[in-house]
XYZ file of C-alpha atoms in Angstrom:
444
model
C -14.763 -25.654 -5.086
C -18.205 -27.105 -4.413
C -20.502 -25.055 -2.420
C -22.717 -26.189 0.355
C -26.234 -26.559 -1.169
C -28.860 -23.807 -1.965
C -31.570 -22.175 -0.911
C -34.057 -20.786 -3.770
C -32.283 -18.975 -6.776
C -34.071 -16.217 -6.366
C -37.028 -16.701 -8.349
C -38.876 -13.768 -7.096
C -36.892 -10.194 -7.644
C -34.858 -10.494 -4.357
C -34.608 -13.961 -2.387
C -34.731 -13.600 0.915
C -31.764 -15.108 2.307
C -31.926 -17.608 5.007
C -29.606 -18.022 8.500
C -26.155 -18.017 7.026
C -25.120 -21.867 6.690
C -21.579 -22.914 8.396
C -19.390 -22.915 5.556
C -15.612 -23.655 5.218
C -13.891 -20.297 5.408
C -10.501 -21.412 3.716
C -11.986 -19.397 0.459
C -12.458 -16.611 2.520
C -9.250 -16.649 4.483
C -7.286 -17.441 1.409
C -9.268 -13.523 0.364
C -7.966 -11.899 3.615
C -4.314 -13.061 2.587
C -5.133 -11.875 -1.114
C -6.212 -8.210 0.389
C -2.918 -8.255 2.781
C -0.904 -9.047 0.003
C -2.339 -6.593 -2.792
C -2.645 -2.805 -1.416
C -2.156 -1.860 -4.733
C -3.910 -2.777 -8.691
C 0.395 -3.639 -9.352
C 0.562 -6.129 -5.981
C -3.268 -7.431 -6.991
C -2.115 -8.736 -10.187
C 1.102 -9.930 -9.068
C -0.255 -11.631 -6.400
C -3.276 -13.067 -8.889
C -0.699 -14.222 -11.181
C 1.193 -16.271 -8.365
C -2.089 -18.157 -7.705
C -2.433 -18.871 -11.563
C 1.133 -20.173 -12.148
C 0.657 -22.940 -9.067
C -2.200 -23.761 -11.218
C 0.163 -23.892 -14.442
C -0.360 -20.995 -16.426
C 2.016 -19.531 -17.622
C 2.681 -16.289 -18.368
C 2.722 -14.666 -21.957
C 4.247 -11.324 -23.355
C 2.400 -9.299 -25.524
C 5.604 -8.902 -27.875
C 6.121 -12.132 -28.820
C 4.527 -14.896 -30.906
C 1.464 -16.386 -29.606
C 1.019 -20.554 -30.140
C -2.346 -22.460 -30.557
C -1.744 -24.990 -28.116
C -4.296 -25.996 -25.243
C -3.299 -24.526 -21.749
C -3.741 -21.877 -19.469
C -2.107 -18.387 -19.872
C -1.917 -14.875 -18.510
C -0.297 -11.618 -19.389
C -0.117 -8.553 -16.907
C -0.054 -4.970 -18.319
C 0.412 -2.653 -15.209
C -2.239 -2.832 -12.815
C -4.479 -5.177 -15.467
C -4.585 -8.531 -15.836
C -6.188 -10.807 -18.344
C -6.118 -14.874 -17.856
C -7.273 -17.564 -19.867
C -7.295 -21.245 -20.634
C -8.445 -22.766 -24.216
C -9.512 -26.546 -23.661
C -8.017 -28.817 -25.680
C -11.712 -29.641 -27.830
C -11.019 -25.415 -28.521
C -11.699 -24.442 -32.614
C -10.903 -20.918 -34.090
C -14.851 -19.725 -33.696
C -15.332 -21.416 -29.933
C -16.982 -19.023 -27.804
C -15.132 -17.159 -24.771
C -17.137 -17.228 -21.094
C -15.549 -14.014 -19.371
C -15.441 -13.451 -15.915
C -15.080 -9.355 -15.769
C -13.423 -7.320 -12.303
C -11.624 -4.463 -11.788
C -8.395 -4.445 -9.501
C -8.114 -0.528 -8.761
C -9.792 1.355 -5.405
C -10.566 4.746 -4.435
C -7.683 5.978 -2.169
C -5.068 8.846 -1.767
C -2.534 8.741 -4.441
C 0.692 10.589 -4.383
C 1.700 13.541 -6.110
C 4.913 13.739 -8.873
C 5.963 16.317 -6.304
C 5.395 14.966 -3.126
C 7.123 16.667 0.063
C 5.288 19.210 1.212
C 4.317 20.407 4.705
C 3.308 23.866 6.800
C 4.177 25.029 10.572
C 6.643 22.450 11.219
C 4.784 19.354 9.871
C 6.625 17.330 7.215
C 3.468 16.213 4.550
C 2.537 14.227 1.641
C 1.334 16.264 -0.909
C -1.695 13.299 -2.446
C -4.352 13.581 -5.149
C -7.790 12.145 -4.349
C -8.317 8.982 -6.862
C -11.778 7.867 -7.477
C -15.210 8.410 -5.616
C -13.611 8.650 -2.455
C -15.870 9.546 1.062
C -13.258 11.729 2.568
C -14.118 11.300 6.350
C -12.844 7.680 6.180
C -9.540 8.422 5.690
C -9.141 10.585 8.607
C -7.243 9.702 11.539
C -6.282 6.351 10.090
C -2.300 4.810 9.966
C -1.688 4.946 6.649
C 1.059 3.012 4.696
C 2.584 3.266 1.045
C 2.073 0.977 -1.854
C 2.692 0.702 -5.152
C 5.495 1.025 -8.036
C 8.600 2.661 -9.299
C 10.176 2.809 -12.476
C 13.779 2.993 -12.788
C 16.333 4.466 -15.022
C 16.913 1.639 -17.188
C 13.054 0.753 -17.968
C 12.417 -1.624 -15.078
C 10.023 -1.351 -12.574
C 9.632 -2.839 -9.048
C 6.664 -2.802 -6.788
C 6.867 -1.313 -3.290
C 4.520 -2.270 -0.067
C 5.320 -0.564 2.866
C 3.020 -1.937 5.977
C 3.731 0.339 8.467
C 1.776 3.306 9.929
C 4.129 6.039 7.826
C 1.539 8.648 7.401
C -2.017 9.847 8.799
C -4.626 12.742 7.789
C -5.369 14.381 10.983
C -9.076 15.237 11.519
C -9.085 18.913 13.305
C -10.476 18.908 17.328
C -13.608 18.865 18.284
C -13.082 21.927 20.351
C -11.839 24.276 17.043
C -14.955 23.318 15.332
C -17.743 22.484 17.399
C -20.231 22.421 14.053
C -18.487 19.062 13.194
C -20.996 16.980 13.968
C -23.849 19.023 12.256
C -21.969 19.221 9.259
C -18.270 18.010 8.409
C -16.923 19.785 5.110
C -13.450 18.890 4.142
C -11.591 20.621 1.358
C -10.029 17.906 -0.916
C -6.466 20.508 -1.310
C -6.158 21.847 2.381
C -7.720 19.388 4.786
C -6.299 15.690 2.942
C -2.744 16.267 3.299
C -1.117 12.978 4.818
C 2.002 13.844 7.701
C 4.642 12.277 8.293
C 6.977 14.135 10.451
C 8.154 16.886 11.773
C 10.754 19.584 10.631
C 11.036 21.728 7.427
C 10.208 20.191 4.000
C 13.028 18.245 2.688
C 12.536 17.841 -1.122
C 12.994 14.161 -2.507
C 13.027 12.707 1.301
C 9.870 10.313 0.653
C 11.114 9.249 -2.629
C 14.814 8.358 -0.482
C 12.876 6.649 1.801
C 10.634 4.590 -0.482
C 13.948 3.408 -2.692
C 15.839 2.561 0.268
C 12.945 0.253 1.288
C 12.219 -0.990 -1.847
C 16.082 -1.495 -1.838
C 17.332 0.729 -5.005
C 19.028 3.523 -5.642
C 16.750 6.614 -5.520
C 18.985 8.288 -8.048
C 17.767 5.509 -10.547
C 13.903 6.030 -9.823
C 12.255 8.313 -12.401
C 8.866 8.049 -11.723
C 6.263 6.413 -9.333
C 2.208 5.470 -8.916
C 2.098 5.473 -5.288
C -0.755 5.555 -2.774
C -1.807 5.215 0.640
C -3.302 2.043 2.154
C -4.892 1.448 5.775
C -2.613 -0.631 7.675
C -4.635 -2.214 9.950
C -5.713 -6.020 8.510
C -8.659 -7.336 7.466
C -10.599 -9.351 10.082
C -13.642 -11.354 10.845
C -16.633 -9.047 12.406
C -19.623 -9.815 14.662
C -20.563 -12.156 17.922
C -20.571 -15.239 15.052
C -17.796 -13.675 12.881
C -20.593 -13.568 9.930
C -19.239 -10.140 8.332
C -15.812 -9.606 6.865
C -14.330 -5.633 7.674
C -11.228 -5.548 5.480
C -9.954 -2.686 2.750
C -9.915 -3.122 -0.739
C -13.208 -5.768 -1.322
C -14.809 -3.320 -4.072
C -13.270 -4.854 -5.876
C -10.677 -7.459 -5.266
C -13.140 -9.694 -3.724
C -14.150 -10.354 -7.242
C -10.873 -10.438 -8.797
C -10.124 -13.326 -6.324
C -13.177 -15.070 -7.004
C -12.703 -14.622 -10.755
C -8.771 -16.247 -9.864
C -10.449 -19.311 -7.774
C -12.979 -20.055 -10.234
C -11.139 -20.019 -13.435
C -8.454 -22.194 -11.635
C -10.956 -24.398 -10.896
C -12.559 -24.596 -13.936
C -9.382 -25.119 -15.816
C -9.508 -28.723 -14.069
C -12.509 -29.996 -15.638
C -13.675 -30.214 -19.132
C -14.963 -26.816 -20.647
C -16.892 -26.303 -23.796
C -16.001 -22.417 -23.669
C -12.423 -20.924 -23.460
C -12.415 -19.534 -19.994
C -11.363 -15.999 -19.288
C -10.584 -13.624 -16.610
C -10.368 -10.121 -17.396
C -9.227 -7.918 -14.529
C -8.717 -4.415 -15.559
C -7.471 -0.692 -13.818
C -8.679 2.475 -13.627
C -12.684 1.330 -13.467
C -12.507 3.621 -10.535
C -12.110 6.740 -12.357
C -13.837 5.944 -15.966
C -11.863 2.864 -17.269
C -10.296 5.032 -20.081
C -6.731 4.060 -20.050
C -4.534 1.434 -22.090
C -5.442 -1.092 -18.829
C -8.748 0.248 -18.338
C -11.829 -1.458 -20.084
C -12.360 1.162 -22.075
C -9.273 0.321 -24.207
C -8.331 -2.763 -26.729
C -6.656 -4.867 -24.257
C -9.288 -7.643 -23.862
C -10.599 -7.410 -27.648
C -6.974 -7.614 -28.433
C -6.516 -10.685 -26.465
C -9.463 -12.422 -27.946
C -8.625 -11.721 -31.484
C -5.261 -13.107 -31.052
C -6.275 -16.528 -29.506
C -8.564 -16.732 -32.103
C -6.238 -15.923 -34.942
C -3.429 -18.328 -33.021
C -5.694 -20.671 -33.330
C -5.751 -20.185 -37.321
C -8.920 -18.429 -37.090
C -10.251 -15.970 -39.723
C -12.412 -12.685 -39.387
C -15.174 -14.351 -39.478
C -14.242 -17.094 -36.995
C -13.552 -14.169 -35.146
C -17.048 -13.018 -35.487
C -18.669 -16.361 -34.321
C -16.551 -16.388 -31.548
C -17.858 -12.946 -30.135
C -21.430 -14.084 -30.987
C -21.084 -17.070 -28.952
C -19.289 -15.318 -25.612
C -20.813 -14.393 -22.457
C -19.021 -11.815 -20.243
C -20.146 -12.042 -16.683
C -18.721 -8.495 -14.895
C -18.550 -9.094 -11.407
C -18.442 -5.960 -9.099
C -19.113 -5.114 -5.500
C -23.048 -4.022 -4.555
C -24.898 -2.477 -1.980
C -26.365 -4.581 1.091
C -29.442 -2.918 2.435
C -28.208 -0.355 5.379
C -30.378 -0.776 8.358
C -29.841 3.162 9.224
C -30.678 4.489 5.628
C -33.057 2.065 4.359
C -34.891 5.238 2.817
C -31.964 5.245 0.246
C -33.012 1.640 -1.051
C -35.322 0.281 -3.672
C -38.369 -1.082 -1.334
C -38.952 -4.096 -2.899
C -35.058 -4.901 -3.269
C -33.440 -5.375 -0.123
C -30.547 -7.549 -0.488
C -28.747 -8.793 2.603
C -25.372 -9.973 3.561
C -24.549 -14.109 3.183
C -27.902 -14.217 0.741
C -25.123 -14.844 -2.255
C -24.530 -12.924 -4.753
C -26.529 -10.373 -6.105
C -27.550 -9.751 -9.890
C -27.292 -6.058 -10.771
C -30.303 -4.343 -12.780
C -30.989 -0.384 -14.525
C -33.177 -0.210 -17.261
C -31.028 2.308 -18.794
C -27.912 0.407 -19.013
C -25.817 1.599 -16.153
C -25.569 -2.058 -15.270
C -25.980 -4.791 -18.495
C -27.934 -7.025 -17.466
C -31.133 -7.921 -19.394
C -33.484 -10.879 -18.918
C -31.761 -13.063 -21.265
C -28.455 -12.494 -18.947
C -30.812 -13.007 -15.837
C -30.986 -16.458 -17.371
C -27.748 -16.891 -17.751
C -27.100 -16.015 -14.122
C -30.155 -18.244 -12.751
C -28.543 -20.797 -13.939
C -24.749 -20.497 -12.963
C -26.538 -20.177 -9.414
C -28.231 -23.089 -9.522
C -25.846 -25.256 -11.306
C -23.697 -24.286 -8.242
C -26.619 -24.486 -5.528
C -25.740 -20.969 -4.649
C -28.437 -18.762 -3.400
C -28.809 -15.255 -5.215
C -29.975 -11.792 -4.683
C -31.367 -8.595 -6.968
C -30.183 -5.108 -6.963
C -32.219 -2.043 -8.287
C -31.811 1.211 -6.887
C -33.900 3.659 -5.936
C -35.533 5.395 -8.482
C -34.605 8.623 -6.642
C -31.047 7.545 -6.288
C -28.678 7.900 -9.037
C -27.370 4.718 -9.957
C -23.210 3.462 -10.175
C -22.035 1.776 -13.007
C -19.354 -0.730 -13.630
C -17.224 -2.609 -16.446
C -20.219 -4.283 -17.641
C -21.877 -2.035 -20.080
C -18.250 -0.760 -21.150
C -17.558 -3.687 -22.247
C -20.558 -5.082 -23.287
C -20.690 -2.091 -26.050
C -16.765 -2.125 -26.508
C -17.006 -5.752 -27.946
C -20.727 -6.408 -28.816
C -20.705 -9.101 -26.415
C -23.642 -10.240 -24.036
C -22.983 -8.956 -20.624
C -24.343 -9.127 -17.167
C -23.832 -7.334 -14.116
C -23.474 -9.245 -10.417
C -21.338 -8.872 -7.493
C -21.459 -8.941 -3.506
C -23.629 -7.262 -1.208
C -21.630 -4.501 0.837
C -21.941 -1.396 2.878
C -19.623 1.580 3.387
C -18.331 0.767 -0.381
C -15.547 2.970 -1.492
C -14.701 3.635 2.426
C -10.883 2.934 3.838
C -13.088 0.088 5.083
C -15.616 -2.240 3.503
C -18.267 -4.487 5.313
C -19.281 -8.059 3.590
C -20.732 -11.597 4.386
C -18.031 -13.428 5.526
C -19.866 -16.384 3.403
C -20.611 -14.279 0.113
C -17.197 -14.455 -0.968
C -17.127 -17.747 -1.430
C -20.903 -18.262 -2.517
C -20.018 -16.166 -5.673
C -16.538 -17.774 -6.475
C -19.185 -20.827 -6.706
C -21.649 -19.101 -8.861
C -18.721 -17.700 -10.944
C -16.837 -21.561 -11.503
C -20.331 -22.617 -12.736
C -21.121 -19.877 -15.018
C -17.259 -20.423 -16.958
C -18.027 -24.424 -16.938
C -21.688 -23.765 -18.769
């Protein structure tokens, strides 16, 4: 991918972005497909991995013997994925660049025992997963995703896009205060239906097997959730915004996919990685999450394929980069109060580089560098993000991993609004602007 050519790298703390330029959407309509196709973190890797293997990785297991030889690879665990591709000039202490993204979203996420329902109404009984902002799931049509695990150790992912389910917001006219003030209990108000009649114990499990076509005697367990059915699409009089679910933060995971695919075609000096993990949503503490070994475990065993020692091992870490890419906030033209005055960043000004003094993002000046110039070895235009200092501040992968390996990190991502919503708003261009910035920074 080449992008189209820059404006200013943002040598002041936030660039000011220029009219959008006319760029080819193919990246971006190759995202839309990549949200369609991934309503869940098990679909986003699958689908991931599909793109790598047209681009001839190939996939490893974590049980068997790794080899030394140059190539790309990948290996999924659940809803993670972690790619790479060691150049053929690669030694035992070559340096990693990482490309760092999270595949998981804030949703509704069914319960081990899920039929419920009250006067009549067949319901879902769900559990709230992440930082979710409740009044955006209301009165959507809602479909199923996700996995089951069968009886003899095998698992198969389910995707069912039809409007199965809704949470029905209550009338107007039996609570006339909701306008002044909307409160929503997350136990008694979030409950999906589905039907009518009394509740009918195993009936949504039935119904999920029979789709997925297996026996629901053979399914012992499930990670299921909800997902808005209603596609991704271009926004605006000059289709300049993209409305779809899911971009915080498969957006980056796709970008992170594009780039290293691209970069695997040229000559790299640095073993290129993606690193897409699960559950950054709710803490990252998991055996998929960042918090856990998966990507030090990873490194450590290209190294030592490679016939590396410990301290090969050591000069590898000292000489990798991790680059965690993660959705951001646009300025919001109702709530500008809520944003750093000096900071506004703005949709289709390319991607932004994320800032906190006190480490809820990792970036630092020496990553700012690092950044700068990925951006302008792409000629992509970039952005800063600081938040108000009367605003608490998000966090991401980034200083997770940054203190989890001892590895320099920095934080960047796409300008958004409505983040964590059913329903995300983006540049339709920064998608593509930041798959540039990211192909640059894994080729430095």
């Amino acid at each position: 991918m080449t992008p189209a050519a820059a404006s200013q790298p943002g040598a002041t703390p936030t660039a000011t972005p220029t009219a959008a330029p006319a760029f080819d959407r193919s990246h971006t309509d190759d995202l839309i497909a990549y949200l369609q196709s991934s309503p869940s973190p098990f679909h986003a890797v699958a689908s991931a991995a599909e793109r790598l293997e047209k681009a001839g990785f190939r996939q490893v297991e974590e049980t068997a013997a790794w080899d030394a030889a140059p190539g790309g690879r990948y290996l999924i665990r659940g809803g993670a994925l972690i790619a790479w591709y060691v150049p053929e000039s690669a030694t035992p202490a070559t340096g990693f660049r990482i490309v760092g993204a999270h595949t998981d979203s804030p949703n509704l996420r069914v319960k081990p025992i899920p039929d419920t329902g009250a006067d009549g109404w067949r319901q879902v009984a769900v559990e709230i997963y992440g930082g979710v902002p409740l009044n955006t799931w209301l009165d959507r049509d809602l479909g199923l995703s996700g996995r089951l695990a069968l009886r003899d150790g095998s698992v198969v992912l389910v995707q069912l896009d039809e409007p199965l389910l809704r949470v029905p917001q209550l009338a107007i006219h039996l609570d006339r205060s909701v306008n002044d003030a909307l409160t929503l209990d997350r136990q008694r108000h979030l409950t999906p239906i589905w039907g009518l009649g009394e509740v009918d114990e195993g009936s949504l499990i039935r119904y999920v097997a029979d789709a997925a076509g297996v026996d629901a005697a053979d399914v012992v367990g499930w990670d299921l959730m909800v997902h808005d059915v209603q596609p991704p699409s271009y926004l605006g009089r000059d289709r300049e915004l993209l409305a779809a679910p899911r971009l915080d933060n498969l957006l980056s995971v796709h970008a992170g996919t594009a780039a290293l695919v691209a970069a695997a075609s040229g000559e790299l000096e640095h073993i290129a990685v993606l690193a897409a993990f699960d559950h950054e949503e709710n803490g990252s503490e998991s055996d998929t999450g960042a918090q856990g070994p998966l990507l030090g475990t990873v490194m450590d065993r290209s190294v030592f394929a490679r016939g590396g020692t410990l301290e090969d091992r050591a000069r590898a870490l000292a000489a990798t980069v991790c680059l965690s890419s993660d959705m951001g906030h646009a300025v919001h033209p109702n709530y500008s109060e809520r944003h750093e005055p000096g900071h506004h960043p703005m949709p289709n000004g390319g991607p932004i580089l994320k800032v906190n003094v006190n480490n809820r993002y990792a970036t630092n000046a020496t990553g700012r560098a690092v950044f700068a110039a990925a951006c302008e070895r792409a000629g992509v235009p970039w952005q800063t993000f600081v938040s108000n200092n009367s605003v608490p501040c998000g966090t991401t992968i980034g200083p997770i991993t940054a203190a989890r390996l001892g590895i320099a990190t920095v934080d960047c991502g796409v300008a958004a609004l409505s983040m964590h919503s059913a329903r995300e708003l983006c540049g339709a261009d920064d998608p593509f602007l930041l798959a540039g910035a990211l192909k640059a920074f894994l080729e430095s």
